[in-house]
Amino acid sequence: MVILAGVLAIFRAARGLSRNVPWAESAERYGKLFGRAVDIQFLMGASLYLVFSPMTNIALNVADGLPEGSELRFFGVYHGLIMTAVFLDVHLSAVFIRRGRTDAAKHRRSVVLYAQTVLIIICTIPWWRPLLRM
């Protein structure tokens, strides 16, 4: 849902930029949807990371001895840090977009900043893990 909301926000802004459409509440709505989706995902991930995940607890206890490239190192160190950066990035992007002086600047900033955020998310998803465990 996060990626879908991000892609919708990017396409909405790109359409507004290409058609020279004034910045409207409907354009801002897609950005807010993306921000809320990231918020929900971040809260779910933080609860897993801080409370419910045995993998993270093990990784935090032996953080110095984790081999490079291991799943424990990825989930114990990198994934949480990068997703926290994504959380901050999507909210800072909203501030930069609002500060755009013209409608075209707001659309352009939306395209660039939301695309940057979606790209970071896609690059940090652990694609090697199975989606359904049996």
PDB file of C-alpha atoms in Angstrom:
ATOM      1  CA  MET A   1       0.000   0.000   0.000  1.00  0.00           C
ATOM      2  CA  VAL A   2       2.885   2.369   0.730  1.00  0.00           C
ATOM      3  CA  ILE A   3       4.408   1.921  -2.704  1.00  0.00           C
ATOM      4  CA  LEU A   4       1.012   2.219  -4.389  1.00  0.00           C
ATOM      5  CA  ALA A   5       0.241   5.451  -2.495  1.00  0.00           C
ATOM      6  CA  GLY A   6       3.679   6.811  -3.411  1.00  0.00           C
ATOM      7  CA  VAL A   7       3.278   5.974  -7.078  1.00  0.00           C
ATOM      8  CA  LEU A   8      -0.177   7.599  -7.096  1.00  0.00           C
ATOM      9  CA  ALA A   9       1.271  10.766  -5.551  1.00  0.00           C
ATOM     10  CA  ILE A  10       4.065  10.822  -8.144  1.00  0.00           C
ATOM     11  CA  PHE A  11       1.703  10.310 -11.088  1.00  0.00           C
ATOM     12  CA  ARG A  12      -0.726  12.929  -9.811  1.00  0.00           C
ATOM     13  CA  ALA A  13       2.071  15.481  -9.491  1.00  0.00           C
ATOM     14  CA  ALA A  14       3.549  14.552 -12.889  1.00  0.00           C
ATOM     15  CA  ARG A  15       0.154  14.955 -14.513  1.00  0.00           C
ATOM     16  CA  GLY A  16      -0.291  18.346 -12.896  1.00  0.00           C
ATOM     17  CA  LEU A  17       3.165  19.416 -14.043  1.00  0.00           C
ATOM     18  CA  SER A  18       2.735  18.235 -17.631  1.00  0.00           C
ATOM     19  CA  ARG A  19      -0.727  19.783 -18.003  1.00  0.00           C
ATOM     20  CA  ASN A  20       0.216  22.996 -16.193  1.00  0.00           C
ATOM     21  CA  VAL A  21      -2.653  22.475 -13.750  1.00  0.00           C
ATOM     22  CA  PRO A  22      -2.875  24.736 -10.695  1.00  0.00           C
ATOM     23  CA  TRP A  23      -1.881  23.156  -7.376  1.00  0.00           C
ATOM     24  CA  ALA A  24      -5.108  22.069  -5.764  1.00  0.00           C
ATOM     25  CA  GLU A  25      -6.300  20.319  -2.659  1.00  0.00           C
ATOM     26  CA  SER A  26      -6.739  17.120  -4.656  1.00  0.00           C
ATOM     27  CA  ALA A  27      -3.024  17.101  -5.531  1.00  0.00           C
ATOM     28  CA  GLU A  28      -2.134  17.568  -1.895  1.00  0.00           C
ATOM     29  CA  ARG A  29      -4.499  14.755  -0.905  1.00  0.00           C
ATOM     30  CA  TYR A  30      -2.353  12.133  -2.661  1.00  0.00           C
ATOM     31  CA  GLY A  31       0.745  13.359  -0.845  1.00  0.00           C
ATOM     32  CA  LYS A  32      -1.090  13.132   2.462  1.00  0.00           C
ATOM     33  CA  LEU A  33      -2.246   9.618   1.599  1.00  0.00           C
ATOM     34  CA  PHE A  34       1.362   8.641   0.943  1.00  0.00           C
ATOM     35  CA  GLY A  35       2.463  10.239   4.211  1.00  0.00           C
ATOM     36  CA  ARG A  36      -0.232   8.412   6.187  1.00  0.00           C
ATOM     37  CA  ALA A  37       0.644   5.091   4.576  1.00  0.00           C
ATOM     38  CA  VAL A  38       4.302   5.610   5.538  1.00  0.00           C
ATOM     39  CA  ASP A  39       3.229   6.586   9.073  1.00  0.00           C
ATOM     40  CA  ILE A  40       1.172   3.423   9.537  1.00  0.00           C
ATOM     41  CA  GLN A  41       3.907   1.226   8.102  1.00  0.00           C
ATOM     42  CA  PHE A  42       6.511   2.931  10.295  1.00  0.00           C
ATOM     43  CA  LEU A  43       4.435   2.411  13.447  1.00  0.00           C
ATOM     44  CA  MET A  44       3.890  -1.257  12.606  1.00  0.00           C
ATOM     45  CA  GLY A  45       7.577  -1.709  11.862  1.00  0.00           C
ATOM     46  CA  ALA A  46       8.668   0.118  15.007  1.00  0.00           C
ATOM     47  CA  SER A  47       6.433  -2.080  17.144  1.00  0.00           C
ATOM     48  CA  LEU A  48       7.928  -5.165  15.533  1.00  0.00           C
ATOM     49  CA  TYR A  49      11.437  -3.812  15.867  1.00  0.00           C
ATOM     50  CA  LEU A  50      11.196  -2.632  19.464  1.00  0.00           C
ATOM     51  CA  VAL A  51       8.789  -5.133  21.023  1.00  0.00           C
ATOM     52  CA  PHE A  52       7.757  -8.213  19.106  1.00  0.00           C
ATOM     53  CA  SER A  53      10.666  -9.381  16.955  1.00  0.00           C
ATOM     54  CA  PRO A  54      12.961 -12.019  18.451  1.00  0.00           C
ATOM     55  CA  MET A  55      15.318 -11.502  15.499  1.00  0.00           C
ATOM     56  CA  THR A  56      15.884  -7.867  16.447  1.00  0.00           C
ATOM     57  CA  ASN A  57      16.432  -8.695  20.112  1.00  0.00           C
ATOM     58  CA  ILE A  58      19.154 -11.161  19.170  1.00  0.00           C
ATOM     59  CA  ALA A  59      20.717  -8.690  16.733  1.00  0.00           C
ATOM     60  CA  LEU A  60      20.806  -5.902  19.306  1.00  0.00           C
ATOM     61  CA  ASN A  61      22.451  -8.143  21.886  1.00  0.00           C
ATOM     62  CA  VAL A  62      25.293  -9.166  19.565  1.00  0.00           C
ATOM     63  CA  ALA A  63      25.439  -6.118  17.276  1.00  0.00           C
ATOM     64  CA  ASP A  64      29.242  -5.999  17.062  1.00  0.00           C
ATOM     65  CA  GLY A  65      29.597  -9.626  16.084  1.00  0.00           C
ATOM     66  CA  LEU A  66      27.112  -9.716  13.227  1.00  0.00           C
ATOM     67  CA  PRO A  67      28.625 -10.712   9.897  1.00  0.00           C
ATOM     68  CA  GLU A  68      28.273  -8.276   7.016  1.00  0.00           C
ATOM     69  CA  GLY A  69      25.440  -9.258   4.692  1.00  0.00           C
ATOM     70  CA  SER A  70      23.548 -11.391   7.215  1.00  0.00           C
ATOM     71  CA  GLU A  71      19.806 -11.118   7.776  1.00  0.00           C
ATOM     72  CA  LEU A  72      20.367 -10.315  11.427  1.00  0.00           C
ATOM     73  CA  ARG A  73      22.575  -7.370  10.526  1.00  0.00           C
ATOM     74  CA  PHE A  74      20.115  -6.171   7.878  1.00  0.00           C
ATOM     75  CA  PHE A  75      17.088  -6.243  10.186  1.00  0.00           C
ATOM     76  CA  GLY A  76      18.943  -5.345  13.360  1.00  0.00           C
ATOM     77  CA  VAL A  77      20.788  -2.345  11.977  1.00  0.00           C
ATOM     78  CA  TYR A  78      20.157  -1.203   8.412  1.00  0.00           C
ATOM     79  CA  HIS A  79      16.440  -1.736   7.810  1.00  0.00           C
ATOM     80  CA  GLY A  80      15.279   0.176  10.878  1.00  0.00           C
ATOM     81  CA  LEU A  81      17.658   3.073  10.292  1.00  0.00           C
ATOM     82  CA  ILE A  82      16.761   3.453   6.644  1.00  0.00           C
ATOM     83  CA  MET A  83      13.031   3.199   7.245  1.00  0.00           C
ATOM     84  CA  THR A  84      13.329   5.862   9.956  1.00  0.00           C
ATOM     85  CA  ALA A  85      15.053   8.022   7.347  1.00  0.00           C
ATOM     86  CA  VAL A  86      12.149   7.323   4.949  1.00  0.00           C
ATOM     87  CA  PHE A  87       9.685   8.383   7.651  1.00  0.00           C
ATOM     88  CA  LEU A  88      11.555  11.670   8.084  1.00  0.00           C
ATOM     89  CA  ASP A  89      12.017  12.071   4.328  1.00  0.00           C
ATOM     90  CA  VAL A  90       8.316  11.867   3.488  1.00  0.00           C
ATOM     91  CA  HIS A  91       7.445  14.484   6.104  1.00  0.00           C
ATOM     92  CA  LEU A  92      10.272  16.829   5.144  1.00  0.00           C
ATOM     93  CA  SER A  93       9.216  16.427   1.512  1.00  0.00           C
ATOM     94  CA  ALA A  94       5.728  17.655   2.405  1.00  0.00           C
ATOM     95  CA  VAL A  95       7.231  20.767   3.999  1.00  0.00           C
ATOM     96  CA  PHE A  96       9.439  21.492   0.962  1.00  0.00           C
ATOM     97  CA  ILE A  97       6.491  20.983  -1.387  1.00  0.00           C
ATOM     98  CA  ARG A  98       4.296  23.417   0.560  1.00  0.00           C
ATOM     99  CA  ARG A  99       7.056  26.026   0.397  1.00  0.00           C
ATOM    100  CA  GLY A 100       7.088  25.983  -3.396  1.00  0.00           C
ATOM    101  CA  ARG A 101       6.343  29.459  -4.714  1.00  0.00           C
ATOM    102  CA  THR A 102       4.516  28.469  -7.877  1.00  0.00           C
ATOM    103  CA  ASP A 103       2.170  25.651  -8.763  1.00  0.00           C
ATOM    104  CA  ALA A 104       4.724  24.215 -11.170  1.00  0.00           C
ATOM    105  CA  ALA A 105       7.380  24.274  -8.441  1.00  0.00           C
ATOM    106  CA  LYS A 106       5.070  22.367  -6.085  1.00  0.00           C
ATOM    107  CA  HIS A 107       4.331  19.744  -8.746  1.00  0.00           C
ATOM    108  CA  ARG A 108       8.015  19.435  -9.660  1.00  0.00           C
ATOM    109  CA  ARG A 109       9.060  19.073  -6.035  1.00  0.00           C
ATOM    110  CA  SER A 110       6.352  16.478  -5.494  1.00  0.00           C
ATOM    111  CA  VAL A 111       7.578  14.379  -8.394  1.00  0.00           C
ATOM    112  CA  VAL A 112      11.245  14.527  -7.377  1.00  0.00           C
ATOM    113  CA  LEU A 113      10.875  14.160  -3.629  1.00  0.00           C
ATOM    114  CA  TYR A 114       8.188  11.470  -3.626  1.00  0.00           C
ATOM    115  CA  ALA A 115      10.068   9.525  -6.307  1.00  0.00           C
ATOM    116  CA  GLN A 116      13.181   9.702  -4.137  1.00  0.00           C
ATOM    117  CA  THR A 117      11.256   8.355  -1.154  1.00  0.00           C
ATOM    118  CA  VAL A 118       9.637   5.524  -3.135  1.00  0.00           C
ATOM    119  CA  LEU A 119      13.015   4.558  -4.587  1.00  0.00           C
ATOM    120  CA  ILE A 120      14.550   4.323  -1.112  1.00  0.00           C
ATOM    121  CA  ILE A 121      11.626   2.169   0.036  1.00  0.00           C
ATOM    122  CA  ILE A 122      11.906  -0.175  -2.944  1.00  0.00           C
ATOM    123  CA  CYS A 123      15.673  -0.539  -2.473  1.00  0.00           C
ATOM    124  CA  THR A 124      15.272  -1.387   1.220  1.00  0.00           C
ATOM    125  CA  ILE A 125      12.530  -4.005   0.938  1.00  0.00           C
ATOM    126  CA  PRO A 126      13.964  -7.447   1.717  1.00  0.00           C
ATOM    127  CA  TRP A 127      12.940  -9.008  -1.606  1.00  0.00           C
ATOM    128  CA  TRP A 128      14.880 -12.219  -0.916  1.00  0.00           C
ATOM    129  CA  ARG A 129      12.516 -13.232   1.901  1.00  0.00           C
ATOM    130  CA  PRO A 130       9.394 -15.219   1.066  1.00  0.00           C
ATOM    131  CA  LEU A 131       6.160 -13.270   1.367  1.00  0.00           C
ATOM    132  CA  LEU A 132       4.192 -16.215   2.724  1.00  0.00           C
ATOM    133  CA  ARG A 133       5.663 -18.678   5.171  1.00  0.00           C
ATOM    134  CA  MET A 134       4.187 -22.145   5.314  1.00  0.00           C
TER     135      MET A 134
END
